[in-house]
């Protein structure tokens, strides 16, 4: 059984992002980049399935600029077997990424495709769902527990009312939530081994995929700064401010 895992290179979650002076987007010049945290969980889960004997090969794929190879090397160090970079300088929107993953899934004949539930840069939460629709296969989003047996995936997922457990016939698309696992610490020996693993580089046109954007960003703005809080002497003063200043009661 082959598992395909999609990973994205994003601004590190510890970095406070800044909006460009022309409001055209977020400034990522000289900013630390890393693997999207939800995708790191996806890689960890795929490697655990391989270590358990469920899967025979874990293939990671990323789409974007040349520097995405660094993100793929991290995934290889975690335990993936090989990597594919779909290299492009174009802005990639969720539908374009889903089309790329569809082409690669069909080429690799993957039985399970695992993605992070969303990327922390655009927070779209769309790629996994779009991919499942394009491939016309079952999907399970927000997975907090995963078990594979007898050609089926049993997934526990978080919903508004609590937890939901569903069974899917493979092949299937699964998107990961934070509670699925805790990614392992990548050791130096594994980082060195990852440098010897193969990264295949292709272009979107090699896969026959049109990546032209369907959406246009008009303007990006920082959220308004919150005003400082004030101390009140008693409950009566609090009620008065809520009623007359905040106007929430």
PDB file of C-alpha atoms in Angstrom:
ATOM      1  CA  UNK A   1       0.000   0.000   0.000  1.00  0.00           C
ATOM      2  CA  UNK A   2       1.353   3.404  -0.978  1.00  0.00           C
ATOM      3  CA  UNK A   3       0.622   6.601   0.941  1.00  0.00           C
ATOM      4  CA  UNK A   4       0.889  10.038  -0.660  1.00  0.00           C
ATOM      5  CA  UNK A   5       1.374  12.954   1.730  1.00  0.00           C
ATOM      6  CA  UNK A   6       1.111  16.612   0.712  1.00  0.00           C
ATOM      7  CA  UNK A   7       3.245  19.175   2.553  1.00  0.00           C
ATOM      8  CA  UNK A   8       3.365  22.961   2.249  1.00  0.00           C
ATOM      9  CA  UNK A   9       6.127  25.462   2.954  1.00  0.00           C
ATOM     10  CA  UNK A  10       4.736  28.285   5.084  1.00  0.00           C
ATOM     11  CA  UNK A  11       5.947  31.069   7.347  1.00  0.00           C
ATOM     12  CA  UNK A  12       7.012  29.497  10.645  1.00  0.00           C
ATOM     13  CA  UNK A  13       4.206  29.605  13.210  1.00  0.00           C
ATOM     14  CA  UNK A  14       6.448  31.443  15.698  1.00  0.00           C
ATOM     15  CA  UNK A  15       6.953  34.383  13.306  1.00  0.00           C
ATOM     16  CA  UNK A  16       4.741  37.463  13.538  1.00  0.00           C
ATOM     17  CA  UNK A  17       3.839  38.222   9.937  1.00  0.00           C
ATOM     18  CA  UNK A  18       3.813  41.723   8.508  1.00  0.00           C
ATOM     19  CA  UNK A  19       1.727  43.134   5.688  1.00  0.00           C
ATOM     20  CA  UNK A  20       3.579  44.671   2.739  1.00  0.00           C
ATOM     21  CA  UNK A  21       3.591  48.452   2.520  1.00  0.00           C
ATOM     22  CA  UNK A  22       1.478  48.344  -0.648  1.00  0.00           C
ATOM     23  CA  UNK A  23      -1.083  45.988   1.003  1.00  0.00           C
ATOM     24  CA  UNK A  24      -0.615  43.439  -1.778  1.00  0.00           C
ATOM     25  CA  UNK A  25       0.135  40.568   0.566  1.00  0.00           C
ATOM     26  CA  UNK A  26       2.261  39.319   3.454  1.00  0.00           C
ATOM     27  CA  UNK A  27       5.968  40.103   3.522  1.00  0.00           C
ATOM     28  CA  UNK A  28       7.955  36.832   3.551  1.00  0.00           C
ATOM     29  CA  UNK A  29      11.364  38.283   2.651  1.00  0.00           C
ATOM     30  CA  UNK A  30      14.047  37.085   5.089  1.00  0.00           C
ATOM     31  CA  UNK A  31      11.407  35.316   7.179  1.00  0.00           C
ATOM     32  CA  UNK A  32      11.888  31.840   8.631  1.00  0.00           C
ATOM     33  CA  UNK A  33       9.901  29.232   6.697  1.00  0.00           C
ATOM     34  CA  UNK A  34       8.978  25.723   7.808  1.00  0.00           C
ATOM     35  CA  UNK A  35       6.579  22.867   7.146  1.00  0.00           C
ATOM     36  CA  UNK A  36       2.916  23.562   7.807  1.00  0.00           C
ATOM     37  CA  UNK A  37       2.251  22.035  11.282  1.00  0.00           C
ATOM     38  CA  UNK A  38      -0.819  20.084  10.152  1.00  0.00           C
ATOM     39  CA  UNK A  39       1.202  18.609   7.268  1.00  0.00           C
ATOM     40  CA  UNK A  40       3.921  17.550   9.709  1.00  0.00           C
ATOM     41  CA  UNK A  41       1.246  15.586  11.574  1.00  0.00           C
ATOM     42  CA  UNK A  42       0.209  14.007   8.241  1.00  0.00           C
ATOM     43  CA  UNK A  43       3.782  12.895   7.528  1.00  0.00           C
ATOM     44  CA  UNK A  44       4.149  11.469  11.037  1.00  0.00           C
ATOM     45  CA  UNK A  45       0.924   9.473  10.682  1.00  0.00           C
ATOM     46  CA  UNK A  46       1.989   8.070   7.307  1.00  0.00           C
ATOM     47  CA  UNK A  47       5.372   7.011   8.693  1.00  0.00           C
ATOM     48  CA  UNK A  48       3.696   5.367  11.686  1.00  0.00           C
ATOM     49  CA  UNK A  49       1.445   3.386   9.322  1.00  0.00           C
ATOM     50  CA  UNK A  50       4.522   2.209   7.451  1.00  0.00           C
ATOM     51  CA  UNK A  51       6.294   1.262  10.684  1.00  0.00           C
ATOM     52  CA  UNK A  52       3.200  -0.721  11.687  1.00  0.00           C
ATOM     53  CA  UNK A  53       3.398  -2.693   8.441  1.00  0.00           C
ATOM     54  CA  UNK A  54       0.215  -1.196   6.999  1.00  0.00           C
ATOM     55  CA  UNK A  55       1.982   0.741   4.222  1.00  0.00           C
ATOM     56  CA  UNK A  56       4.934  -0.187   2.045  1.00  0.00           C
ATOM     57  CA  UNK A  57       5.968   3.267   0.822  1.00  0.00           C
ATOM     58  CA  UNK A  58       5.444   6.881   1.864  1.00  0.00           C
ATOM     59  CA  UNK A  59       5.775   9.513  -0.862  1.00  0.00           C
ATOM     60  CA  UNK A  60       5.709  13.217   0.037  1.00  0.00           C
ATOM     61  CA  UNK A  61       4.870  15.948  -2.442  1.00  0.00           C
ATOM     62  CA  UNK A  62       5.075  19.712  -2.333  1.00  0.00           C
ATOM     63  CA  UNK A  63       4.218  22.365  -4.903  1.00  0.00           C
ATOM     64  CA  UNK A  64       5.933  25.717  -5.091  1.00  0.00           C
ATOM     65  CA  UNK A  65       9.318  27.361  -5.376  1.00  0.00           C
ATOM     66  CA  UNK A  66      12.704  25.616  -5.377  1.00  0.00           C
ATOM     67  CA  UNK A  67      13.123  26.220  -1.643  1.00  0.00           C
ATOM     68  CA  UNK A  68      10.297  23.747  -1.011  1.00  0.00           C
ATOM     69  CA  UNK A  69      13.004  21.096  -1.271  1.00  0.00           C
ATOM     70  CA  UNK A  70      14.004  22.036   2.284  1.00  0.00           C
ATOM     71  CA  UNK A  71      10.492  21.196   3.477  1.00  0.00           C
ATOM     72  CA  UNK A  72      10.596  17.899   1.591  1.00  0.00           C
ATOM     73  CA  UNK A  73      13.965  17.058   3.180  1.00  0.00           C
ATOM     74  CA  UNK A  74      12.364  17.526   6.596  1.00  0.00           C
ATOM     75  CA  UNK A  75       9.605  15.091   5.626  1.00  0.00           C
ATOM     76  CA  UNK A  76      12.215  12.627   4.383  1.00  0.00           C
ATOM     77  CA  UNK A  77      14.072  12.962   7.686  1.00  0.00           C
ATOM     78  CA  UNK A  78      10.865  12.115   9.563  1.00  0.00           C
ATOM     79  CA  UNK A  79      10.758   8.855   7.621  1.00  0.00           C
ATOM     80  CA  UNK A  80       9.222   9.301   4.158  1.00  0.00           C
ATOM     81  CA  UNK A  81      10.825   7.198   1.413  1.00  0.00           C
ATOM     82  CA  UNK A  82      10.957   9.652  -1.478  1.00  0.00           C
ATOM     83  CA  UNK A  83       9.699  13.057  -2.502  1.00  0.00           C
ATOM     84  CA  UNK A  84       8.250  14.922  -5.478  1.00  0.00           C
ATOM     85  CA  UNK A  85       8.497  18.670  -6.005  1.00  0.00           C
ATOM     86  CA  UNK A  86       6.095  20.276  -8.469  1.00  0.00           C
ATOM     87  CA  UNK A  87       8.193  23.354  -9.114  1.00  0.00           C
ATOM     88  CA  UNK A  88       6.557  26.661  -9.992  1.00  0.00           C
ATOM     89  CA  UNK A  89       6.880  30.327  -9.061  1.00  0.00           C
ATOM     90  CA  UNK A  90       3.187  30.945  -9.673  1.00  0.00           C
ATOM     91  CA  UNK A  91       0.711  31.615  -6.879  1.00  0.00           C
ATOM     92  CA  UNK A  92      -1.015  28.327  -6.126  1.00  0.00           C
ATOM     93  CA  UNK A  93      -4.598  28.349  -4.930  1.00  0.00           C
ATOM     94  CA  UNK A  94      -6.366  25.327  -3.359  1.00  0.00           C
ATOM     95  CA  UNK A  95      -8.015  24.161  -6.600  1.00  0.00           C
ATOM     96  CA  UNK A  96      -4.686  24.216  -8.458  1.00  0.00           C
ATOM     97  CA  UNK A  97      -3.012  22.210  -5.680  1.00  0.00           C
ATOM     98  CA  UNK A  98      -5.884  19.718  -5.687  1.00  0.00           C
ATOM     99  CA  UNK A  99      -5.478  19.219  -9.448  1.00  0.00           C
ATOM    100  CA  UNK A 100      -1.739  18.663  -9.022  1.00  0.00           C
ATOM    101  CA  UNK A 101      -2.332  16.110  -6.264  1.00  0.00           C
ATOM    102  CA  UNK A 102      -4.982  14.368  -8.381  1.00  0.00           C
ATOM    103  CA  UNK A 103      -2.514  13.920 -11.225  1.00  0.00           C
ATOM    104  CA  UNK A 104       0.182  12.610  -8.878  1.00  0.00           C
ATOM    105  CA  UNK A 105      -2.250  10.329  -7.011  1.00  0.00           C
ATOM    106  CA  UNK A 106      -3.280   8.687 -10.275  1.00  0.00           C
ATOM    107  CA  UNK A 107       0.325   8.405 -11.410  1.00  0.00           C
ATOM    108  CA  UNK A 108       1.543   6.916  -8.120  1.00  0.00           C
ATOM    109  CA  UNK A 109      -1.591   4.764  -7.598  1.00  0.00           C
ATOM    110  CA  UNK A 110      -1.716   5.813  -3.948  1.00  0.00           C
ATOM    111  CA  UNK A 111      -4.278   4.077  -1.741  1.00  0.00           C
ATOM    112  CA  UNK A 112      -4.264   6.758   0.943  1.00  0.00           C
ATOM    113  CA  UNK A 113      -3.711  10.490   0.454  1.00  0.00           C
ATOM    114  CA  UNK A 114      -3.071  12.369   3.700  1.00  0.00           C
ATOM    115  CA  UNK A 115      -3.035  16.162   4.020  1.00  0.00           C
ATOM    116  CA  UNK A 116      -3.093  18.646   6.841  1.00  0.00           C
ATOM    117  CA  UNK A 117      -6.637  19.927   7.377  1.00  0.00           C
ATOM    118  CA  UNK A 118      -5.496  23.460   6.464  1.00  0.00           C
ATOM    119  CA  UNK A 119      -2.403  25.595   5.963  1.00  0.00           C
ATOM    120  CA  UNK A 120      -1.653  28.242   8.582  1.00  0.00           C
ATOM    121  CA  UNK A 121      -0.946  30.913   5.958  1.00  0.00           C
ATOM    122  CA  UNK A 122      -4.230  31.077   4.027  1.00  0.00           C
ATOM    123  CA  UNK A 123      -6.399  28.918   6.365  1.00  0.00           C
ATOM    124  CA  UNK A 124      -8.436  27.816   3.350  1.00  0.00           C
ATOM    125  CA  UNK A 125      -9.282  24.272   4.513  1.00  0.00           C
ATOM    126  CA  UNK A 126     -10.241  23.362   0.936  1.00  0.00           C
ATOM    127  CA  UNK A 127      -7.552  21.288  -0.772  1.00  0.00           C
ATOM    128  CA  UNK A 128      -8.389  17.903   0.772  1.00  0.00           C
ATOM    129  CA  UNK A 129     -12.091  18.229   0.046  1.00  0.00           C
ATOM    130  CA  UNK A 130     -11.471  19.393  -3.531  1.00  0.00           C
ATOM    131  CA  UNK A 131      -9.040  16.516  -4.115  1.00  0.00           C
ATOM    132  CA  UNK A 132     -11.538  13.918  -2.929  1.00  0.00           C
ATOM    133  CA  UNK A 133     -14.159  15.401  -5.238  1.00  0.00           C
ATOM    134  CA  UNK A 134     -11.818  15.436  -8.250  1.00  0.00           C
ATOM    135  CA  UNK A 135     -10.775  11.816  -7.622  1.00  0.00           C
ATOM    136  CA  UNK A 136     -14.371  10.827  -6.737  1.00  0.00           C
ATOM    137  CA  UNK A 137     -13.223   8.869  -3.678  1.00  0.00           C
ATOM    138  CA  UNK A 138     -14.281   8.953   0.017  1.00  0.00           C
ATOM    139  CA  UNK A 139     -12.870  11.556   2.392  1.00  0.00           C
ATOM    140  CA  UNK A 140     -12.501  12.017   6.148  1.00  0.00           C
ATOM    141  CA  UNK A 141     -11.579  15.469   7.382  1.00  0.00           C
ATOM    142  CA  UNK A 142     -10.303  16.642  10.799  1.00  0.00           C
ATOM    143  CA  UNK A 143      -9.046  13.160  11.711  1.00  0.00           C
ATOM    144  CA  UNK A 144      -8.053  12.758  15.375  1.00  0.00           C
ATOM    145  CA  UNK A 145      -7.634   8.964  15.177  1.00  0.00           C
ATOM    146  CA  UNK A 146      -6.920   6.646  12.244  1.00  0.00           C
ATOM    147  CA  UNK A 147      -6.888   2.870  11.841  1.00  0.00           C
ATOM    148  CA  UNK A 148      -6.384   0.898   8.616  1.00  0.00           C
ATOM    149  CA  UNK A 149      -7.530  -2.712   8.221  1.00  0.00           C
ATOM    150  CA  UNK A 150      -9.052  -4.968   5.553  1.00  0.00           C
ATOM    151  CA  UNK A 151      -9.000  -2.319   2.853  1.00  0.00           C
ATOM    152  CA  UNK A 152     -10.864   0.188   4.991  1.00  0.00           C
ATOM    153  CA  UNK A 153      -9.945   3.245   7.028  1.00  0.00           C
ATOM    154  CA  UNK A 154     -11.703   3.899  10.328  1.00  0.00           C
ATOM    155  CA  UNK A 155     -11.440   7.566  11.233  1.00  0.00           C
ATOM    156  CA  UNK A 156     -12.494   9.368  14.379  1.00  0.00           C
ATOM    157  CA  UNK A 157     -13.102  13.022  13.619  1.00  0.00           C
ATOM    158  CA  UNK A 158     -14.073  16.047  15.631  1.00  0.00           C
ATOM    159  CA  UNK A 159     -17.459  17.625  14.951  1.00  0.00           C
ATOM    160  CA  UNK A 160     -19.407  20.387  16.686  1.00  0.00           C
ATOM    161  CA  UNK A 161     -21.264  17.938  18.906  1.00  0.00           C
ATOM    162  CA  UNK A 162     -18.245  15.833  19.919  1.00  0.00           C
ATOM    163  CA  UNK A 163     -16.609  12.921  18.085  1.00  0.00           C
ATOM    164  CA  UNK A 164     -17.779  11.040  14.997  1.00  0.00           C
ATOM    165  CA  UNK A 165     -16.363   7.708  13.825  1.00  0.00           C
ATOM    166  CA  UNK A 166     -16.705   6.801  10.156  1.00  0.00           C
ATOM    167  CA  UNK A 167     -15.454   3.963   7.934  1.00  0.00           C
ATOM    168  CA  UNK A 168     -14.130   4.570   4.421  1.00  0.00           C
ATOM    169  CA  UNK A 169     -13.315   2.185   1.611  1.00  0.00           C
ATOM    170  CA  UNK A 170      -9.823   2.768   0.216  1.00  0.00           C
ATOM    171  CA  UNK A 171      -8.574   4.638  -1.736  1.00  0.00           C
ATOM    172  CA  UNK A 172      -9.489   7.681   0.334  1.00  0.00           C
ATOM    173  CA  UNK A 173      -8.408  11.197   1.258  1.00  0.00           C
ATOM    174  CA  UNK A 174      -7.764  11.970   4.930  1.00  0.00           C
ATOM    175  CA  UNK A 175      -7.003  15.380   6.458  1.00  0.00           C
ATOM    176  CA  UNK A 176      -5.333  15.595   9.858  1.00  0.00           C
ATOM    177  CA  UNK A 177      -6.222  17.487  13.007  1.00  0.00           C
ATOM    178  CA  UNK A 178      -3.897  18.451  15.858  1.00  0.00           C
ATOM    179  CA  UNK A 179      -4.918  15.576  18.140  1.00  0.00           C
ATOM    180  CA  UNK A 180      -4.029  12.812  15.671  1.00  0.00           C
ATOM    181  CA  UNK A 181      -0.422  12.533  16.880  1.00  0.00           C
ATOM    182  CA  UNK A 182       2.649  14.419  18.042  1.00  0.00           C
ATOM    183  CA  UNK A 183       5.369  14.545  15.358  1.00  0.00           C
ATOM    184  CA  UNK A 184       8.692  13.035  16.360  1.00  0.00           C
ATOM    185  CA  UNK A 185      11.865  15.015  16.914  1.00  0.00           C
ATOM    186  CA  UNK A 186      14.031  14.819  13.797  1.00  0.00           C
ATOM    187  CA  UNK A 187      17.506  13.564  14.733  1.00  0.00           C
ATOM    188  CA  UNK A 188      20.757  14.578  13.056  1.00  0.00           C
ATOM    189  CA  UNK A 189      21.472  11.056  11.671  1.00  0.00           C
ATOM    190  CA  UNK A 190      18.051  11.032   9.983  1.00  0.00           C
ATOM    191  CA  UNK A 191      18.675  14.512   8.569  1.00  0.00           C
ATOM    192  CA  UNK A 192      21.915  13.220   7.040  1.00  0.00           C
ATOM    193  CA  UNK A 193      20.150  10.139   5.623  1.00  0.00           C
ATOM    194  CA  UNK A 194      17.456  12.363   4.127  1.00  0.00           C
ATOM    195  CA  UNK A 195      20.073  14.162   2.025  1.00  0.00           C
ATOM    196  CA  UNK A 196      20.629  10.927   0.097  1.00  0.00           C
ATOM    197  CA  UNK A 197      16.959  10.273  -0.618  1.00  0.00           C
ATOM    198  CA  UNK A 198      15.475  11.062  -4.021  1.00  0.00           C
ATOM    199  CA  UNK A 199      13.514  14.231  -4.814  1.00  0.00           C
ATOM    200  CA  UNK A 200      11.935  14.131  -8.265  1.00  0.00           C
ATOM    201  CA  UNK A 201      11.273  17.563  -9.775  1.00  0.00           C
ATOM    202  CA  UNK A 202       8.466  18.094 -12.281  1.00  0.00           C
ATOM    203  CA  UNK A 203       6.551  21.077 -13.646  1.00  0.00           C
ATOM    204  CA  UNK A 204       2.758  21.535 -13.533  1.00  0.00           C
ATOM    205  CA  UNK A 205       2.658  21.360 -17.325  1.00  0.00           C
ATOM    206  CA  UNK A 206       4.363  17.940 -17.169  1.00  0.00           C
ATOM    207  CA  UNK A 207       1.290  16.752 -15.275  1.00  0.00           C
ATOM    208  CA  UNK A 208      -1.097  18.469 -17.677  1.00  0.00           C
ATOM    209  CA  UNK A 209      -2.422  20.764 -14.943  1.00  0.00           C
ATOM    210  CA  UNK A 210      -3.659  24.323 -15.457  1.00  0.00           C
ATOM    211  CA  UNK A 211      -2.644  26.351 -12.385  1.00  0.00           C
ATOM    212  CA  UNK A 212      -4.064  29.704 -13.514  1.00  0.00           C
ATOM    213  CA  UNK A 213      -5.540  31.461 -10.444  1.00  0.00           C
ATOM    214  CA  UNK A 214      -9.327  31.815 -10.246  1.00  0.00           C
ATOM    215  CA  UNK A 215      -9.261  34.362  -7.449  1.00  0.00           C
ATOM    216  CA  UNK A 216      -7.537  37.729  -7.152  1.00  0.00           C
ATOM    217  CA  UNK A 217      -6.434  39.290  -3.880  1.00  0.00           C
ATOM    218  CA  UNK A 218      -7.554  42.907  -3.861  1.00  0.00           C
ATOM    219  CA  UNK A 219      -6.052  44.035  -0.577  1.00  0.00           C
ATOM    220  CA  UNK A 220      -4.453  42.643   2.581  1.00  0.00           C
ATOM    221  CA  UNK A 221      -4.742  44.541   5.859  1.00  0.00           C
ATOM    222  CA  UNK A 222      -3.688  43.896   9.422  1.00  0.00           C
ATOM    223  CA  UNK A 223      -6.563  43.522  11.911  1.00  0.00           C
ATOM    224  CA  UNK A 224      -7.318  46.660  13.933  1.00  0.00           C
ATOM    225  CA  UNK A 225      -5.397  46.952  17.177  1.00  0.00           C
ATOM    226  CA  UNK A 226      -7.403  46.286  20.294  1.00  0.00           C
ATOM    227  CA  UNK A 227      -7.827  49.166  22.697  1.00  0.00           C
ATOM    228  CA  UNK A 228      -6.401  48.830  26.198  1.00  0.00           C
ATOM    229  CA  UNK A 229      -8.633  47.497  28.953  1.00  0.00           C
ATOM    230  CA  UNK A 230      -9.758  49.568  31.934  1.00  0.00           C
ATOM    231  CA  UNK A 231     -10.260  48.748  35.604  1.00  0.00           C
ATOM    232  CA  UNK A 232     -13.644  49.389  37.177  1.00  0.00           C
ATOM    233  CA  UNK A 233     -14.375  49.995  40.851  1.00  0.00           C
ATOM    234  CA  UNK A 234     -17.411  47.749  41.202  1.00  0.00           C
ATOM    235  CA  UNK A 235     -20.131  45.814  39.377  1.00  0.00           C
ATOM    236  CA  UNK A 236     -22.290  48.922  38.973  1.00  0.00           C
ATOM    237  CA  UNK A 237     -19.482  50.699  37.119  1.00  0.00           C
ATOM    238  CA  UNK A 238     -18.944  47.618  34.921  1.00  0.00           C
ATOM    239  CA  UNK A 239     -22.638  47.470  33.988  1.00  0.00           C
ATOM    240  CA  UNK A 240     -22.648  51.194  33.255  1.00  0.00           C
ATOM    241  CA  UNK A 241     -19.694  50.901  30.849  1.00  0.00           C
ATOM    242  CA  UNK A 242     -21.114  47.809  29.129  1.00  0.00           C
ATOM    243  CA  UNK A 243     -24.408  49.634  28.624  1.00  0.00           C
ATOM    244  CA  UNK A 244     -23.311  53.146  27.712  1.00  0.00           C
ATOM    245  CA  UNK A 245     -19.814  52.738  26.217  1.00  0.00           C
ATOM    246  CA  UNK A 246     -19.617  49.224  24.776  1.00  0.00           C
ATOM    247  CA  UNK A 247     -23.390  49.158  24.142  1.00  0.00           C
ATOM    248  CA  UNK A 248     -23.527  45.382  24.448  1.00  0.00           C
ATOM    249  CA  UNK A 249     -26.363  45.282  26.992  1.00  0.00           C
TER     250      UNK A 249
END
